[in-house]
PDB file of C-alpha atoms in Angstrom:
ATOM      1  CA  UNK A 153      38.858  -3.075 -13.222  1.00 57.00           C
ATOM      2  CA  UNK A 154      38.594   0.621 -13.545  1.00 65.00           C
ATOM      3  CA  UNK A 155      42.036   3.214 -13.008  1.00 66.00           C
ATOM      4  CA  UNK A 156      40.518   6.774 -11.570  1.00 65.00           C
ATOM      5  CA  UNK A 157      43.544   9.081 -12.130  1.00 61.00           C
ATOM      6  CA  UNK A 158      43.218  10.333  -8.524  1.00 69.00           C
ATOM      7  CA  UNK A 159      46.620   9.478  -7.544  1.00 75.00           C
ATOM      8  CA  UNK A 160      49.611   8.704  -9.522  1.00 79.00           C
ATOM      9  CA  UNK A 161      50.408   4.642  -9.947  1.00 79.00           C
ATOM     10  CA  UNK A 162      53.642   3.887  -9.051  1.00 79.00           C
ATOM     11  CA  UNK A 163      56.192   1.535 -10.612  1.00 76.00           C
ATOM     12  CA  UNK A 164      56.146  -2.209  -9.745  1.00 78.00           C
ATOM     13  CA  UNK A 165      57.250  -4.036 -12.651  1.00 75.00           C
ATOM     14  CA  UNK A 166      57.391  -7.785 -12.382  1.00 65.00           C
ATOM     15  CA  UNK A 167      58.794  -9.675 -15.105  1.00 57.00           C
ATOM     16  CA  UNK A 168      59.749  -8.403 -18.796  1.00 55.00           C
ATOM     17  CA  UNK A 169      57.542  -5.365 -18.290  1.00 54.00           C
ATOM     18  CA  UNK A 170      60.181  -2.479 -17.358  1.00 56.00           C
ATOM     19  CA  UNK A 171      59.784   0.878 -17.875  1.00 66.00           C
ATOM     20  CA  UNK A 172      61.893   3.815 -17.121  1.00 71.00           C
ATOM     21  CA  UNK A 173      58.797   5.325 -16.104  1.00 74.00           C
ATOM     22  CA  UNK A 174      57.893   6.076 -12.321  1.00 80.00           C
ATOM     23  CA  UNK A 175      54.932   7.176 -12.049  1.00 79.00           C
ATOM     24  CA  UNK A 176      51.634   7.635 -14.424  1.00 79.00           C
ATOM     25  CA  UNK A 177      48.659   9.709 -14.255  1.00 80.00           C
ATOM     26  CA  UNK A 178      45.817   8.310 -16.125  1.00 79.00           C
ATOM     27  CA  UNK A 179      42.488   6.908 -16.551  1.00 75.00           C
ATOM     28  CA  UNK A 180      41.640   3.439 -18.009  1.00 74.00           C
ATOM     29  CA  UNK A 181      41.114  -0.193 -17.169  1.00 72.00           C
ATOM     30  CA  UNK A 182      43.498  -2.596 -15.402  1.00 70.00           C
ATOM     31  CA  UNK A 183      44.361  -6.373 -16.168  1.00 72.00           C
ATOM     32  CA  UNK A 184      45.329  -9.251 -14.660  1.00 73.00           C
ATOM     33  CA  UNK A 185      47.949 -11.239 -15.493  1.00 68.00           C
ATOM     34  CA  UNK A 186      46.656 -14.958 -16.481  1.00 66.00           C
ATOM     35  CA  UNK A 187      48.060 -18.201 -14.816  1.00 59.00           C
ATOM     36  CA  UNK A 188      52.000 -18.629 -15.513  1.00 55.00           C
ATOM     37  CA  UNK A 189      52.356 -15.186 -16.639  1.00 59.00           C
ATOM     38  CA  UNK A 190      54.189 -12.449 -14.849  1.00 62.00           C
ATOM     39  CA  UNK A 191      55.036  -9.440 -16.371  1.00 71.00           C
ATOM     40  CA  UNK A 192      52.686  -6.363 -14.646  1.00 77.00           C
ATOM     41  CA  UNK A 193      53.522  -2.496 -14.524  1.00 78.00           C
ATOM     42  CA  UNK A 194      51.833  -0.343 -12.260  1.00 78.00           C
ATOM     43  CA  UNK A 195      49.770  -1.866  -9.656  1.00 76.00           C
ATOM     44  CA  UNK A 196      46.487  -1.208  -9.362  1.00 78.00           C
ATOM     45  CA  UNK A 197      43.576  -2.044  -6.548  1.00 77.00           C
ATOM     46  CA  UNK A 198      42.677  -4.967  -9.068  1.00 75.00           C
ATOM     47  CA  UNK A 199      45.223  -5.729 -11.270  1.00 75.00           C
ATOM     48  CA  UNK A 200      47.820  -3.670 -13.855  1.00 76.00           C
ATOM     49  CA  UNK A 201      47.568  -0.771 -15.580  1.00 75.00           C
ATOM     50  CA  UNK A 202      50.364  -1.840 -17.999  1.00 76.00           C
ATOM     51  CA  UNK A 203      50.774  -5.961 -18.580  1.00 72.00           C
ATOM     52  CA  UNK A 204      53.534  -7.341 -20.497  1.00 74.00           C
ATOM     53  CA  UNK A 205      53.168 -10.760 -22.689  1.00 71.00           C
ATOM     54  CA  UNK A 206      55.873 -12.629 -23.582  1.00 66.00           C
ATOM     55  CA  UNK A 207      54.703 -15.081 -25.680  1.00 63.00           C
ATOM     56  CA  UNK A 208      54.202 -15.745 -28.619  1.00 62.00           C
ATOM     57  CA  UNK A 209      55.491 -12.623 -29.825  1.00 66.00           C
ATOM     58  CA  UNK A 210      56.489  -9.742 -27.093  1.00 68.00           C
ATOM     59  CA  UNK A 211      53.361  -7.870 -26.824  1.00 73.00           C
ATOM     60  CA  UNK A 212      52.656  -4.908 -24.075  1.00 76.00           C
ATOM     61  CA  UNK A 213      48.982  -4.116 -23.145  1.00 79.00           C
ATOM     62  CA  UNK A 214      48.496  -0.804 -21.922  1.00 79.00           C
ATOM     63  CA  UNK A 215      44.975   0.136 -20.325  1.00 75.00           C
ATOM     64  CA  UNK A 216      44.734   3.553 -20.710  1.00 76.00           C
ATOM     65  CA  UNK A 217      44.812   5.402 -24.187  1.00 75.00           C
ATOM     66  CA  UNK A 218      45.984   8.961 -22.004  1.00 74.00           C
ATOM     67  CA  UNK A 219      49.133   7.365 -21.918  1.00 74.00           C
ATOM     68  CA  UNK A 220      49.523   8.598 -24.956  1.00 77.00           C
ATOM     69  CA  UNK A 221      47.418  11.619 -25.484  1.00 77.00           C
ATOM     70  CA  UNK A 222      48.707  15.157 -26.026  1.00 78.00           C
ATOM     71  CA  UNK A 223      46.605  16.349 -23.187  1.00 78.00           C
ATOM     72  CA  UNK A 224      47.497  14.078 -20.658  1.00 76.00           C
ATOM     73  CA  UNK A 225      51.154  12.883 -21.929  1.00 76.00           C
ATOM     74  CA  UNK A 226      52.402  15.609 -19.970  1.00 78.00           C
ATOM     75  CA  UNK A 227      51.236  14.188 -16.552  1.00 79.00           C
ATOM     76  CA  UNK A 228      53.866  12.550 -14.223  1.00 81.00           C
ATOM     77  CA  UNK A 229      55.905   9.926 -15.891  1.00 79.00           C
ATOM     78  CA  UNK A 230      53.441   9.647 -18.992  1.00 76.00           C
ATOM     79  CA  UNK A 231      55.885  10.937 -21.346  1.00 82.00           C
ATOM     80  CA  UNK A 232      58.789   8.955 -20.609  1.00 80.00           C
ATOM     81  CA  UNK A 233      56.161   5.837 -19.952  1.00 79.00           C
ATOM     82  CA  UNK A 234      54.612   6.521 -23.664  1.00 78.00           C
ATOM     83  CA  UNK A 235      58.107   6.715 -24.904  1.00 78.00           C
ATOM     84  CA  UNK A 236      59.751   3.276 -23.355  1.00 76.00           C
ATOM     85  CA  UNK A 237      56.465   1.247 -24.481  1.00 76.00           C
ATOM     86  CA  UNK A 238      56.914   2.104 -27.857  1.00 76.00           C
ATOM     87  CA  UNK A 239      60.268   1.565 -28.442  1.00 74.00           C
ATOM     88  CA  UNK A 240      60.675  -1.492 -26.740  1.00 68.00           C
ATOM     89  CA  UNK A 241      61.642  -3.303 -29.884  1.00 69.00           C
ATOM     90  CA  UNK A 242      63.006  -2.058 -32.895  1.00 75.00           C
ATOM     91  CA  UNK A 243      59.500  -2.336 -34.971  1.00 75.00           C
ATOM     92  CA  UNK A 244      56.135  -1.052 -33.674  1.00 71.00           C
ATOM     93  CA  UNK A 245      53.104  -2.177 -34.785  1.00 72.00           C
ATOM     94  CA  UNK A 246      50.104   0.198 -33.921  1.00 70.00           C
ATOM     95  CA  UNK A 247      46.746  -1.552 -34.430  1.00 70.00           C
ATOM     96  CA  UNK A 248      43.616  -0.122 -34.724  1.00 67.00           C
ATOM     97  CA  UNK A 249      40.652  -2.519 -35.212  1.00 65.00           C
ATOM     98  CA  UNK A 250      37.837  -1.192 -37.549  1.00 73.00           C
ATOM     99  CA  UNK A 251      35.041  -2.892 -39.574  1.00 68.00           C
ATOM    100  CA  UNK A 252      36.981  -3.743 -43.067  1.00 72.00           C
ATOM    101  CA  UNK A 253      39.109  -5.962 -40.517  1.00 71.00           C
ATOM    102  CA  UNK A 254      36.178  -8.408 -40.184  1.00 67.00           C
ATOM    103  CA  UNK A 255      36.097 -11.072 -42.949  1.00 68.00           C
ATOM    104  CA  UNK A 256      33.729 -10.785 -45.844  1.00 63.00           C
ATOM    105  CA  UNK A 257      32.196 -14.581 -44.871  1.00 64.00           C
ATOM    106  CA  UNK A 258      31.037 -13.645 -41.071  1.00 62.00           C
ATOM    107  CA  UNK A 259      29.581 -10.266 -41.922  1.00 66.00           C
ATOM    108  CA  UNK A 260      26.177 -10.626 -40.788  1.00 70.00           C
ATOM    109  CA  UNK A 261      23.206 -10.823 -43.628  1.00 74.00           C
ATOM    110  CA  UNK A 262      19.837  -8.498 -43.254  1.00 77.00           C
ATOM    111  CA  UNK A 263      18.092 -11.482 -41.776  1.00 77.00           C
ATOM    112  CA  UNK A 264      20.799 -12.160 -38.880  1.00 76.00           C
ATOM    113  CA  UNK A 265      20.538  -8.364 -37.972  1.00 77.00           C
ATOM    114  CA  UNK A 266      16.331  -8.269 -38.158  1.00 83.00           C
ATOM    115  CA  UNK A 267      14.665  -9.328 -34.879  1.00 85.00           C
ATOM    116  CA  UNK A 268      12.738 -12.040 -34.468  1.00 85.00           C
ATOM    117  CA  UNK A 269       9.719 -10.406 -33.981  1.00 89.00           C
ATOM    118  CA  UNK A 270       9.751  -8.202 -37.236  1.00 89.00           C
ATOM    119  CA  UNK A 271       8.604 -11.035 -39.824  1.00 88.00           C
ATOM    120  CA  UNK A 272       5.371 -12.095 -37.922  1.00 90.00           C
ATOM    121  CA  UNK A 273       4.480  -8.289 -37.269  1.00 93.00           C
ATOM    122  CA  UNK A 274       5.084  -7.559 -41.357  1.00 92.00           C
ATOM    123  CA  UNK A 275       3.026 -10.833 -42.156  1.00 93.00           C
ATOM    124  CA  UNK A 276       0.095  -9.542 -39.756  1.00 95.00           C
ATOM    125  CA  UNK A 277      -0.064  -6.177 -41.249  1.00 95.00           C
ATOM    126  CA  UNK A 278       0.175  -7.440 -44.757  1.00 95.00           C
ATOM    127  CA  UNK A 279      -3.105  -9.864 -43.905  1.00 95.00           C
ATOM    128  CA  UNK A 280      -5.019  -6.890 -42.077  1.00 94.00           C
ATOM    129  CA  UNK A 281      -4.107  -5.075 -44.979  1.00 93.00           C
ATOM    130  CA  UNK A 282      -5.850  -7.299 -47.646  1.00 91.00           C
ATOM    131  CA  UNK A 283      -8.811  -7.943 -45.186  1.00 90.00           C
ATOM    132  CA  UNK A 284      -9.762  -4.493 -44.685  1.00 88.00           C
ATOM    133  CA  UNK A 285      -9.628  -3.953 -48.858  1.00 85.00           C
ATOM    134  CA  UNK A 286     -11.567  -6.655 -49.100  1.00 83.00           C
ATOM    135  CA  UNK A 287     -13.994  -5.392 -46.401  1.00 82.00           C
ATOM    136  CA  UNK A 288     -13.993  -2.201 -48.043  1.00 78.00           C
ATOM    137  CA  UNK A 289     -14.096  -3.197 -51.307  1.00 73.00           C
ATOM    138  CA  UNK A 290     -17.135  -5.416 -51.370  1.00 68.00           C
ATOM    139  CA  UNK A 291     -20.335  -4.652 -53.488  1.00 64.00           C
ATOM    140  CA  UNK A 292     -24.049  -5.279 -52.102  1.00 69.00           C
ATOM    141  CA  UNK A 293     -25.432  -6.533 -55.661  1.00 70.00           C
ATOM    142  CA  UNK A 294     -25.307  -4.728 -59.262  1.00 73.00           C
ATOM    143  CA  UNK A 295     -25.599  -1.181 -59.839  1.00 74.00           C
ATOM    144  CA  UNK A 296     -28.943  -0.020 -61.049  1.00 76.00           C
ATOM    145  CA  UNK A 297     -28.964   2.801 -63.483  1.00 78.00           C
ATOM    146  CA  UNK A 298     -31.769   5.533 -63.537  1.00 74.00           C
ATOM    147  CA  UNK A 299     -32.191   7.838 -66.054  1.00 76.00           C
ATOM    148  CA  UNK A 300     -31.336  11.569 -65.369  1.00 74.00           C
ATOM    149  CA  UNK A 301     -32.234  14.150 -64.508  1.00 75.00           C
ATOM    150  CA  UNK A 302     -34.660  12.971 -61.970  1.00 71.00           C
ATOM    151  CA  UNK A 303     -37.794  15.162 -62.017  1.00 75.00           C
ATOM    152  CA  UNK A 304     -39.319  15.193 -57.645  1.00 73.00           C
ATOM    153  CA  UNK A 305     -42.474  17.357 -57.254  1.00 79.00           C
ATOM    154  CA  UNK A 306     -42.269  20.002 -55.258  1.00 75.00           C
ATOM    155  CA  UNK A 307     -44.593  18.700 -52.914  1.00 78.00           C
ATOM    156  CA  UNK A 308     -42.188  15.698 -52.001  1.00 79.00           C
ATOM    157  CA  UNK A 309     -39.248  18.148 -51.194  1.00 78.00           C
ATOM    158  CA  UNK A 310     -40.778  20.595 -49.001  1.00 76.00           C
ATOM    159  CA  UNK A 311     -42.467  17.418 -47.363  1.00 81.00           C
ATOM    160  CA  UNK A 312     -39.159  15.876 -46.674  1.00 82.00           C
ATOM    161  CA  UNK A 313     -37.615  19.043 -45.671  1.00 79.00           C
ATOM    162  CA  UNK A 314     -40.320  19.640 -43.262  1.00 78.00           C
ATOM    163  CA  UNK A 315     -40.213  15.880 -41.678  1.00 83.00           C
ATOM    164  CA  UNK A 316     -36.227  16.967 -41.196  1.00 82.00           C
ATOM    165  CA  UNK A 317     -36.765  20.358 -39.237  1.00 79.00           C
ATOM    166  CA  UNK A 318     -39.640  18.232 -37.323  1.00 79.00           C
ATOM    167  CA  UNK A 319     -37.207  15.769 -36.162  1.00 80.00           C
ATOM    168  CA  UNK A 320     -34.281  17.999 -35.595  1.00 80.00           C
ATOM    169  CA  UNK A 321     -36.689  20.183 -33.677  1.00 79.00           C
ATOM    170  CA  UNK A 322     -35.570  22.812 -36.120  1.00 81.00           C
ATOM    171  CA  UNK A 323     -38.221  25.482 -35.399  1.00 82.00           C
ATOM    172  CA  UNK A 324     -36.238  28.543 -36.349  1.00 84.00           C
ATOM    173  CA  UNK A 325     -35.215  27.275 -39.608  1.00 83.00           C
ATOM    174  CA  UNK A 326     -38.734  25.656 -40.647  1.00 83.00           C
ATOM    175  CA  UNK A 327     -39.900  29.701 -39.744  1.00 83.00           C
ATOM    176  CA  UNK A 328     -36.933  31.227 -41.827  1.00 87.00           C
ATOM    177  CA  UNK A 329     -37.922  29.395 -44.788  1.00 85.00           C
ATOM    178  CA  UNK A 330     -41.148  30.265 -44.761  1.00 85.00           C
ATOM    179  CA  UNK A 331     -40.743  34.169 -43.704  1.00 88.00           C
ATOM    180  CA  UNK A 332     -38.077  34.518 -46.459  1.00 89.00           C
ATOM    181  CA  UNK A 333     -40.885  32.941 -49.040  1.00 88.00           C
ATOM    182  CA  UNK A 334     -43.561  35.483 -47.403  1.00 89.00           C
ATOM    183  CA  UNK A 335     -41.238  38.693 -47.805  1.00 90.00           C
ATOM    184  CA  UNK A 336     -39.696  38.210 -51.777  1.00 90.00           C
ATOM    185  CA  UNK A 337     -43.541  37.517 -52.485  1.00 89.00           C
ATOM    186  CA  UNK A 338     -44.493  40.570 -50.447  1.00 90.00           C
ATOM    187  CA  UNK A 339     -42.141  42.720 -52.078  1.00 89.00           C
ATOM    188  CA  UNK A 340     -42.987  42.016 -55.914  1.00 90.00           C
ATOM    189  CA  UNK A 341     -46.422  42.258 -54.460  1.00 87.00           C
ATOM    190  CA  UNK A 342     -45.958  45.848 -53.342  1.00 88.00           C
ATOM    191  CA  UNK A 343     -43.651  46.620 -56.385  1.00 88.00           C
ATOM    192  CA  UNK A 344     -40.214  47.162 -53.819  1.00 88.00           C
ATOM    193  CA  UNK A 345     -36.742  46.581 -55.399  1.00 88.00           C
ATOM    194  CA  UNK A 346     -34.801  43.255 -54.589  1.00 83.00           C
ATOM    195  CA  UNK A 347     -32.614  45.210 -52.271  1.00 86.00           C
ATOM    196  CA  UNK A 348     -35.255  46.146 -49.875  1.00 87.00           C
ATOM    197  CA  UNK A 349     -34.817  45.273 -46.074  1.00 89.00           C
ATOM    198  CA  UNK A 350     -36.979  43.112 -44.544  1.00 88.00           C
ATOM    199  CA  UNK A 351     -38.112  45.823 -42.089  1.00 89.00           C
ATOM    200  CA  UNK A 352     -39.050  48.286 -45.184  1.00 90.00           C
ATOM    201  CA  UNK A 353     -41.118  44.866 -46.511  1.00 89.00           C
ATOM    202  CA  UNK A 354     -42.918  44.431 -43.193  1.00 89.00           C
ATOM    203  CA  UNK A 355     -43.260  48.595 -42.977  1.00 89.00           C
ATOM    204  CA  UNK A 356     -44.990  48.592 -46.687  1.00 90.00           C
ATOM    205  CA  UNK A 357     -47.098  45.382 -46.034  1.00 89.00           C
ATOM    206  CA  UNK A 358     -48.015  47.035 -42.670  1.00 89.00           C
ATOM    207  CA  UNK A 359     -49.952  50.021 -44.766  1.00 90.00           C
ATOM    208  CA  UNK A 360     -51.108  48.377 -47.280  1.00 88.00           C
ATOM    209  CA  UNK A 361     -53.161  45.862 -45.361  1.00 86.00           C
ATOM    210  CA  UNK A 362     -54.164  48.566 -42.393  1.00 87.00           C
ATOM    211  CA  UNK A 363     -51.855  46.552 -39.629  1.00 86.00           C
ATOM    212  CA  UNK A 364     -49.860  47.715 -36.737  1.00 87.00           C
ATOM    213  CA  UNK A 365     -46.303  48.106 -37.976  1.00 86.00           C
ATOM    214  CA  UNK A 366     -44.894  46.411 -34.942  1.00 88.00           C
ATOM    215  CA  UNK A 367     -47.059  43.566 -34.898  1.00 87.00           C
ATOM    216  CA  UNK A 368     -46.385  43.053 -38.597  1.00 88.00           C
ATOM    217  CA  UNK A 369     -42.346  43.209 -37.783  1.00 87.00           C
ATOM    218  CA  UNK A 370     -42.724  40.714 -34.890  1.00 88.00           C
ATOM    219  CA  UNK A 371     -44.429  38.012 -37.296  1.00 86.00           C
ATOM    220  CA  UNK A 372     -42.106  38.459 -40.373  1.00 87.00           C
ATOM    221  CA  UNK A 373     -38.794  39.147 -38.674  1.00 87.00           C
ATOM    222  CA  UNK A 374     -38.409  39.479 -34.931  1.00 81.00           C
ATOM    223  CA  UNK A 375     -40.752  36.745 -32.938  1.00 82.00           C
ATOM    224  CA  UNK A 376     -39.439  33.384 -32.263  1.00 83.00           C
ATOM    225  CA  UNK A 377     -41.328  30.138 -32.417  1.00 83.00           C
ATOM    226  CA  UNK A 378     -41.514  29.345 -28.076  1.00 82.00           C
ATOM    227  CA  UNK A 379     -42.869  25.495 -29.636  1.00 84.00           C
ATOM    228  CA  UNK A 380     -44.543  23.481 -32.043  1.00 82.00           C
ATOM    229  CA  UNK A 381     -48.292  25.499 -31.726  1.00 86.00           C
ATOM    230  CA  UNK A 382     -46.708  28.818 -31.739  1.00 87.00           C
ATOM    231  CA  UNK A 383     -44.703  27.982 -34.639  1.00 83.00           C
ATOM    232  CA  UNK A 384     -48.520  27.069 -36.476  1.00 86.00           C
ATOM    233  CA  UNK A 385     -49.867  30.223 -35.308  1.00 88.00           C
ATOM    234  CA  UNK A 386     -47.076  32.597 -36.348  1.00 87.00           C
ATOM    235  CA  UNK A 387     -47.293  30.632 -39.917  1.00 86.00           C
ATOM    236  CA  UNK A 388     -51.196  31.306 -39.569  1.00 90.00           C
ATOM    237  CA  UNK A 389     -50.500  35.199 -38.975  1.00 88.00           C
ATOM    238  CA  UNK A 390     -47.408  35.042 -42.314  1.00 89.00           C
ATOM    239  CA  UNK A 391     -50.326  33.353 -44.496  1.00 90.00           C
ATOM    240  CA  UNK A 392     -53.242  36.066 -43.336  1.00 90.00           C
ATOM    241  CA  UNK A 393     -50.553  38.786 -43.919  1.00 89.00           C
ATOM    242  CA  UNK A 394     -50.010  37.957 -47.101  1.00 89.00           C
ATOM    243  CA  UNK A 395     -53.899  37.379 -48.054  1.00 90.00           C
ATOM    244  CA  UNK A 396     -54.605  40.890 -46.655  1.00 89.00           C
ATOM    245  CA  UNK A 397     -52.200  43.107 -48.797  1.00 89.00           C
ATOM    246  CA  UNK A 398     -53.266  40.841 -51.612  1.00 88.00           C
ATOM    247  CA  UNK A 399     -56.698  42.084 -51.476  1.00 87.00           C
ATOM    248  CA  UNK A 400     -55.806  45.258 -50.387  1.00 86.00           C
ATOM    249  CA  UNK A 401     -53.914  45.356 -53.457  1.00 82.00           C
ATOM    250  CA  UNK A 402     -56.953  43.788 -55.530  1.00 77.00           C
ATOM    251  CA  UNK A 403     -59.753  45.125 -54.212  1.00 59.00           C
ATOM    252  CA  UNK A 404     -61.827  43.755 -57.010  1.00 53.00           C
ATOM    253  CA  UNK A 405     -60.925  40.057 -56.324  1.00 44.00           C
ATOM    254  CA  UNK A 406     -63.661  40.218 -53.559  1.00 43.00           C
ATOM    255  CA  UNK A 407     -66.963  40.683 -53.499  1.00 42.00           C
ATOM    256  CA  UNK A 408     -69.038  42.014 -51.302  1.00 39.00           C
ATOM    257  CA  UNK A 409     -70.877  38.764 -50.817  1.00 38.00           C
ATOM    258  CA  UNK A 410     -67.466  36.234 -50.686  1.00 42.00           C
ATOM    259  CA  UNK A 411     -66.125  34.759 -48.021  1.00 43.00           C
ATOM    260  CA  UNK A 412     -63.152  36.644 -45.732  1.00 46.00           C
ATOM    261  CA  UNK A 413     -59.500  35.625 -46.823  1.00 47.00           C
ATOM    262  CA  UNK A 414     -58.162  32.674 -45.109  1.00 46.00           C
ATOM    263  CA  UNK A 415     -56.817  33.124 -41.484  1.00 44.00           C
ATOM    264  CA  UNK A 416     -58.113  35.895 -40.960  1.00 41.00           C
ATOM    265  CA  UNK A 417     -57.441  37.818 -37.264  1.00 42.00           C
ATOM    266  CA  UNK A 418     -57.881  41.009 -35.635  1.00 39.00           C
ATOM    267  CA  UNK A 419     -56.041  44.003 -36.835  1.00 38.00           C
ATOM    268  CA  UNK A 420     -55.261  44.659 -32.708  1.00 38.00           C
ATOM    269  CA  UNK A 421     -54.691  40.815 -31.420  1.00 40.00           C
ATOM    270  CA  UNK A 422     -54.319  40.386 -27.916  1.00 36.00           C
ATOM    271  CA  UNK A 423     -51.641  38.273 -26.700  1.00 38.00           C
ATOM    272  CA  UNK A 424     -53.258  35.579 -25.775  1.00 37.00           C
ATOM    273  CA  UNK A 425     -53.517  34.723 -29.269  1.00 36.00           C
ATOM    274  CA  UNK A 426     -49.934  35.613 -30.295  1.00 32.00           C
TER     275      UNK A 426
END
């Protein structure tokens, strides 16, 4: 049982346990004294706080370590308690198991001390392990070797790139590429730096082929594509642009009797055919 030093446990000795002790103070287990055995200190609800063996050897078992504590030695009859237990007999023995006490042949081995549920989970891992290298590591035939560098016409690329914005839906991307092609050829058209804007581009592209300024900055930089025909027709207007300050440019290049540049359209469009 348990001792809760609540109240002081007086002396009832029984047997060879005697103290000079009256009373204790302390907290700790109790014992009870086995059949044919008699020799209890200090009663408690469920047994002794002190017991007393007399055989083989005279041994005293005392439930509480307080008895003999510096901070609680000074409680009641702890002292004088502490004192009579230990000098019962003219040799004490004070024994304090630890771990080198166990023998060397029943300390346990790894496997004793491992669950039993450790060497199946380590044998599972280790084959998901090798599966998923072999999963990983598999081949789908022999490598083929081509000889590089790989020459693609240009065609093929901007074919391909086109079938991507198409299914991405990528309308303001397909028009970026082809307004930012439009204005660098613009500008080493009309003889304007690398570091011009786009808006000085559309300005100077704007007089040279007679167009409203504003109509010429809504196809090359501000108008977005609303869908698939308006993104056709604003590439319509880019290429007509572009024809127009190239024969504004090179007057000569046209005839009075040849046909107008391609895509041609109104210098004043109305907007139904923006």
């Amino acid at each position: 049982g348990a001792i809760r030093p609540t109240t002081p446990l007086t002396a009832h000795c029984t047997g060879d346990a005697t103290t000079s002790a009256r009373r204790i103070l302390v907290e700790g287990s109790s014992y009870r004294a086995g059949d044919g055995l008699r020799g209890g200190c200090f009663p408690t609800a469920d047994g002794y706080a002190m017991l007393s063996l007399p055989s083989p050897r005279h041994t005293t078992i005392v439930g509480s370590a307080e008895l003999f504590e510096n901070g609680s030695i000074g409680r009641a009859d702890n002292a004088a308690a502490a004192i009579g237990v230990a000098g019962e007999t003219p040799t004490l023995v004070w024994y304090l198991p630890t771990v080198a006490d166990v023998p060397a042949a029943s300390r346990p081995t790894l496997a004793a001390l491992t669950p039993g549920w450790v060497t199946p989970t380590a044998l599972l891992l280790i084959a998901t392990a090798l599966a998923a290298i072999a999963w990983r590591g598999r081949r789908f035939g022999p490598l083929v070797t081509e000889a590089l560098p790989v020459t693609a016409r240009s065609n093929e690329t901007l074919e391909g790139r086109a079938r991507l914005y198409r299914l991405a839906s990528a309308r303001g991307h397909a028009l970026e590429s082809l307004r930012i092609g439009t204005l660098g050829r613009l500008a080493a058209r009309l003889g304007l730096p690398e570091t011009a804007s786009a808006a000085e581009v559309a300005d100077a592209a704007a007089a040279a082929a007679g167009q409203d300024p504003g109509r010429v900055r809504a196809t090359l930089i501000g108008e977005a594509p609303g869908g698939d025909a308006h993104l056709v027709r604003l590439s319509e207007r880019l290429a007509s642009l572009e024809a127009r300050v190239a024969a504004a440019l090179r007057p000569e290049a046209f005839s009075a009797n040849a046909a107008p540049p391609p895509h041609t359209e109104p210098t004043q469009p109305t907007e139904g055919n923006a």
